[in-house]
Short mmCIF file of C-alpha atoms in Angstrom, two decimals:
data_model
loop_
_atom_site.label_atom_id
_atom_site.label_comp_id
_atom_site.label_asym_id
_atom_site.label_seq_id
_atom_site.Cartn_x
_atom_site.Cartn_y
_atom_site.Cartn_z
CA ASP A 1 10.06 24.32 58.62
CA THR A 2 12.23 24.84 55.61
CA GLY A 3 15.84 24.66 56.65
CA VAL A 4 18.58 27.23 56.50
CA SER A 5 19.56 27.95 52.92
CA GLN A 6 22.75 29.44 51.56
CA ASP A 7 23.62 30.80 48.17
CA PRO A 8 25.77 30.15 46.24
CA ARG A 9 26.84 26.68 47.23
CA HIS A 10 30.18 27.05 45.50
CA LYS A 11 32.19 30.09 44.48
CA ILE A 12 35.50 30.27 42.66
CA THR A 13 37.11 33.67 42.44
CA LYS A 14 40.43 35.24 41.70
CA ARG A 15 42.53 36.84 44.37
CA GLY A 16 41.61 40.46 44.87
CA GLN A 17 37.99 40.10 43.81
CA ASN A 18 35.04 40.76 46.10
CA VAL A 19 32.51 38.04 46.89
CA THR A 20 29.15 38.07 48.66
CA PHE A 21 27.29 35.16 50.19
CA ARG A 22 23.69 35.00 51.28
CA CYS A 23 22.04 33.11 54.11
CA ASP A 24 18.29 32.67 54.62
CA PRO A 25 17.59 31.42 58.14
CA ILE A 26 14.63 29.41 59.31
CA SER A 27 11.72 31.82 59.56
CA GLU A 28 11.15 33.28 63.02
CA HIS A 29 14.69 32.46 64.07
CA ASN A 30 15.92 35.75 65.38
CA ARG A 31 19.54 34.70 65.89
CA LEU A 32 21.81 34.12 62.93
CA TYR A 33 25.44 32.99 63.03
CA TRP A 34 28.28 32.80 60.55
CA TYR A 35 31.11 30.28 60.90
CA ARG A 36 34.11 29.44 58.77
CA GLN A 37 35.50 25.95 58.34
CA THR A 38 38.85 25.15 56.78
CA LEU A 39 39.81 21.71 55.57
CA GLY A 40 40.21 19.18 58.35
CA GLN A 41 39.08 21.56 61.08
CA GLY A 42 35.90 22.24 62.97
CA PRO A 43 33.89 25.38 62.23
CA GLU A 44 35.04 28.61 63.86
CA PHE A 45 32.71 31.40 64.90
CA LEU A 46 32.83 34.61 62.88
CA THR A 47 29.86 36.75 63.91
CA TYR A 48 26.25 36.67 65.02
CA PHE A 49 23.10 38.75 64.76
CA GLN A 50 20.11 39.11 66.98
CA ASN A 51 17.45 40.37 64.63
CA GLU A 52 19.20 43.09 62.60
CA ALA A 53 21.83 43.92 65.22
CA GLN A 54 25.32 42.50 64.83
CA LEU A 55 26.27 41.79 68.42
CA GLU A 56 29.64 40.10 68.25
CA LYS A 57 32.49 39.73 65.80
CA SER A 58 35.38 37.32 66.11
CA ARG A 59 38.97 38.44 65.70
CA LEU A 60 38.93 36.16 62.64
CA LEU A 61 36.70 38.72 60.95
CA SER A 62 39.24 41.12 59.49
CA ASP A 63 38.22 44.50 58.14
CA ARG A 64 37.90 42.93 54.69
CA PHE A 65 34.85 41.06 55.96
CA SER A 66 31.48 42.64 56.50
CA ALA A 67 28.18 41.07 57.41
CA GLU A 68 24.71 42.52 57.40
CA ARG A 69 21.21 41.49 58.26
CA PRO A 70 19.26 44.56 57.20
CA LYS A 71 15.70 43.52 58.00
CA GLY A 72 16.41 40.86 60.54
CA SER A 73 15.70 38.11 58.03
CA PHE A 74 18.36 37.08 55.51
CA SER A 75 22.02 37.95 55.99
CA THR A 76 24.93 38.63 53.66
CA LEU A 77 28.62 38.11 54.22
CA GLU A 78 30.94 40.05 51.96
CA ILE A 79 34.67 39.53 51.59
CA GLN A 80 36.56 42.30 49.88
CA ARG A 81 39.92 41.87 48.16
CA THR A 82 39.88 38.12 48.64
CA GLU A 83 43.07 36.30 49.54
CA GLN A 84 43.97 32.66 49.08
CA GLY A 85 43.73 32.21 52.84
CA ASP A 86 40.02 33.03 52.62
CA SER A 87 39.40 29.71 50.88
CA ALA A 88 37.07 27.81 53.20
CA MET A 89 33.52 26.67 53.75
CA TYR A 90 31.34 29.47 55.11
CA LEU A 91 28.50 28.15 57.21
CA CYS A 92 25.40 29.94 58.39
CA ALA A 93 23.25 28.82 61.29
CA SER A 94 20.12 30.11 62.96
CA ARG A 95 18.20 29.54 66.14
CA ARG A 96 15.23 30.91 68.00
CA GLN A 97 16.13 32.84 71.11
CA GLY A 98 15.43 30.70 74.13
CA GLN A 99 16.07 27.48 72.24
CA GLU A 100 19.47 25.86 72.40
CA THR A 101 19.91 24.13 69.07
CA GLN A 102 21.53 25.88 66.13
CA TYR A 103 20.46 24.71 62.69
CA PHE A 104 23.08 24.89 59.96
CA GLY A 105 22.79 25.54 56.27
CA PRO A 106 24.65 23.55 53.61
CA GLY A 107 27.46 26.09 53.45
CA THR A 108 29.16 28.06 50.70
CA ARG A 109 32.48 26.66 49.61
CA LEU A 110 34.84 29.43 48.52
CA LEU A 111 37.99 28.84 46.50
CA VAL A 112 40.28 31.78 45.90
CA LEU A 113 42.77 31.24 43.08
CA SER B 1 39.98 28.98 68.16
CA GLN B 2 39.01 25.38 68.73
CA GLN B 3 37.59 24.58 72.12
CA GLY B 4 39.28 21.27 72.44
CA GLU B 5 40.24 18.01 70.97
CA GLU B 6 38.36 15.01 69.73
CA ASP B 7 39.66 11.54 69.96
CA PRO B 8 40.27 9.57 67.87
CA GLN B 9 40.86 11.75 64.83
CA ALA B 10 39.82 8.86 62.62
CA LEU B 11 37.95 5.63 63.29
CA SER B 12 37.25 2.73 60.96
CA ILE B 13 34.84 -0.02 61.99
CA GLN B 14 32.69 -2.73 60.46
CA GLU B 15 28.96 -2.35 60.02
CA GLY B 16 27.14 -3.52 63.12
CA GLU B 17 29.94 -2.56 65.51
CA ASN B 18 29.71 0.28 67.99
CA ALA B 19 31.63 3.52 67.53
CA THR B 20 32.80 5.65 70.42
CA MET B 21 34.31 9.09 70.06
CA ASN B 22 35.48 11.42 72.77
CA CYS B 23 35.60 15.16 73.14
CA SER B 24 37.48 17.31 75.62
CA TYR B 25 36.90 20.98 76.18
CA LYS B 26 38.47 23.78 78.16
CA THR B 27 35.91 26.11 79.72
CA SER B 28 32.69 25.88 81.69
CA ILE B 29 29.68 25.23 79.51
CA ASN B 30 25.92 25.54 79.40
CA ASN B 31 25.55 22.61 77.08
CA LEU B 32 27.45 20.41 74.66
CA GLN B 33 26.12 19.41 71.26
CA TRP B 34 27.16 16.79 68.74
CA TYR B 35 26.90 17.35 65.02
CA ARG B 36 27.46 15.15 61.99
CA GLN B 37 28.92 16.39 58.73
CA ASN B 38 28.91 14.39 55.54
CA SER B 39 31.75 15.15 53.18
CA GLY B 40 31.60 18.73 51.95
CA ARG B 41 28.17 19.40 53.40
CA GLY B 42 26.59 21.33 56.25
CA LEU B 43 26.25 20.18 59.82
CA VAL B 44 23.36 18.10 61.09
CA HIS B 45 22.45 18.40 64.76
CA LEU B 46 22.42 15.05 66.52
CA ILE B 47 21.98 15.55 70.24
CA LEU B 48 22.37 18.12 72.99
CA ILE B 49 23.29 17.49 76.61
CA ARG B 50 23.05 20.17 79.27
CA SER B 51 25.70 20.78 81.88
CA ASN B 52 23.51 19.34 84.63
CA GLU B 53 22.92 16.10 82.74
CA ARG B 54 25.23 13.11 82.76
CA GLU B 55 23.80 10.90 80.05
CA LYS B 56 21.34 11.20 77.22
CA HIS B 57 19.99 8.83 74.60
CA SER B 58 18.48 9.36 71.19
CA GLY B 59 17.83 6.32 69.04
CA ARG B 60 21.20 4.64 68.47
CA LEU B 61 23.07 7.54 70.04
CA ARG B 62 24.24 7.76 73.62
CA VAL B 63 26.03 10.80 74.94
CA THR B 64 27.75 11.18 78.29
CA LEU B 65 29.07 14.31 79.90
CA ASP B 66 31.59 14.62 82.72
CA THR B 67 31.90 18.27 83.64
CA SER B 68 34.55 17.56 86.28
CA LYS B 69 36.81 16.19 83.56
CA LYS B 70 35.51 18.53 80.89
CA SER B 71 34.84 15.66 78.58
CA SER B 72 32.04 14.01 76.64
CA SER B 73 31.63 10.86 74.64
CA LEU B 74 29.34 9.89 71.81
CA LEU B 75 28.47 6.25 71.29
CA ILE B 76 26.80 5.08 68.09
CA THR B 77 25.48 1.56 68.44
CA ALA B 78 24.97 -0.95 65.64
CA SER B 79 26.67 1.30 63.13
CA ARG B 80 25.62 1.44 59.49
CA ALA B 81 27.49 2.45 56.36
CA ALA B 82 25.30 5.57 56.28
CA ASP B 83 26.88 6.68 59.58
CA THR B 84 30.12 7.35 57.70
CA ALA B 85 30.79 11.04 58.31
CA SER B 86 32.74 13.47 60.45
CA TYR B 87 31.44 14.04 63.95
CA PHE B 88 32.02 17.24 65.88
CA CYS B 89 31.33 18.22 69.43
CA ALA B 90 30.46 21.84 70.06
CA THR B 91 30.21 23.67 73.36
CA ASP B 92 27.94 26.54 74.28
CA ALA B 93 29.49 28.52 77.09
CA GLY B 94 26.50 30.80 77.37
CA GLY B 95 26.69 34.56 77.04
CA GLY B 96 28.06 35.98 73.82
CA GLY B 97 24.98 34.99 71.91
CA ASN B 98 25.46 31.31 72.73
CA LYS B 99 27.95 30.89 69.92
CA LEU B 100 29.33 27.39 69.50
CA THR B 101 32.96 26.42 69.85
CA PHE B 102 33.78 23.26 67.95
CA GLY B 103 36.27 20.50 68.42
CA THR B 104 38.50 19.19 65.70
CA GLY B 105 36.24 16.31 64.74
CA THR B 106 36.38 12.55 64.38
CA GLN B 107 36.20 10.99 60.91
CA LEU B 108 34.17 7.80 61.13
CA LYS B 109 34.21 5.22 58.38
CA VAL B 110 31.81 2.30 58.60
CA GLU B 111 32.67 -0.49 56.20
CA LEU B 112 30.31 -3.14 54.88
#
């Protein structure tokens, strides 16, 4: 198994710009999750997919955020009109349905100036 | 929102000592998982304990779960400098895609 990969690992952007992150889950993992982690806190759930269907979105996911998983494999998370409060680590995780463990990627650290 | 609290927030011990960290949570759960996070990196899964289990071991790790008190503890025996990291508990309440709700974490520092 290759692990969950995320790209880029770091992103610095100016306020108001759009950014897009990519997550490649472990192959054959049909569930994919996005979490956000701010400094000194635990990760917080944002959204999850089962195959290509986005089944739940947290209230943390404002309308500036959009996530897709078009073919049920990789996923993208886009933030439009970034704000300084969006600065955080964005973590992706995947798991196979029926198994309990979620496997996390290395995260994308976003800094909005 | 965070599920609960972890205690202590920070822990500093000498190599070879045992480290115990506690986690409390608020709702009924299917299972509870512990993860480790090295500074600025992703989360590494350590151990999972189901709601019908009371204790579980994996190598130098021992986890207990008390569902009546909604609490769990993680014990790391014979700690090593490489164990220095943040440790998070995460609960799976079932339903809702089995998303995880994390605690606030314990920062462990193991000194030589």
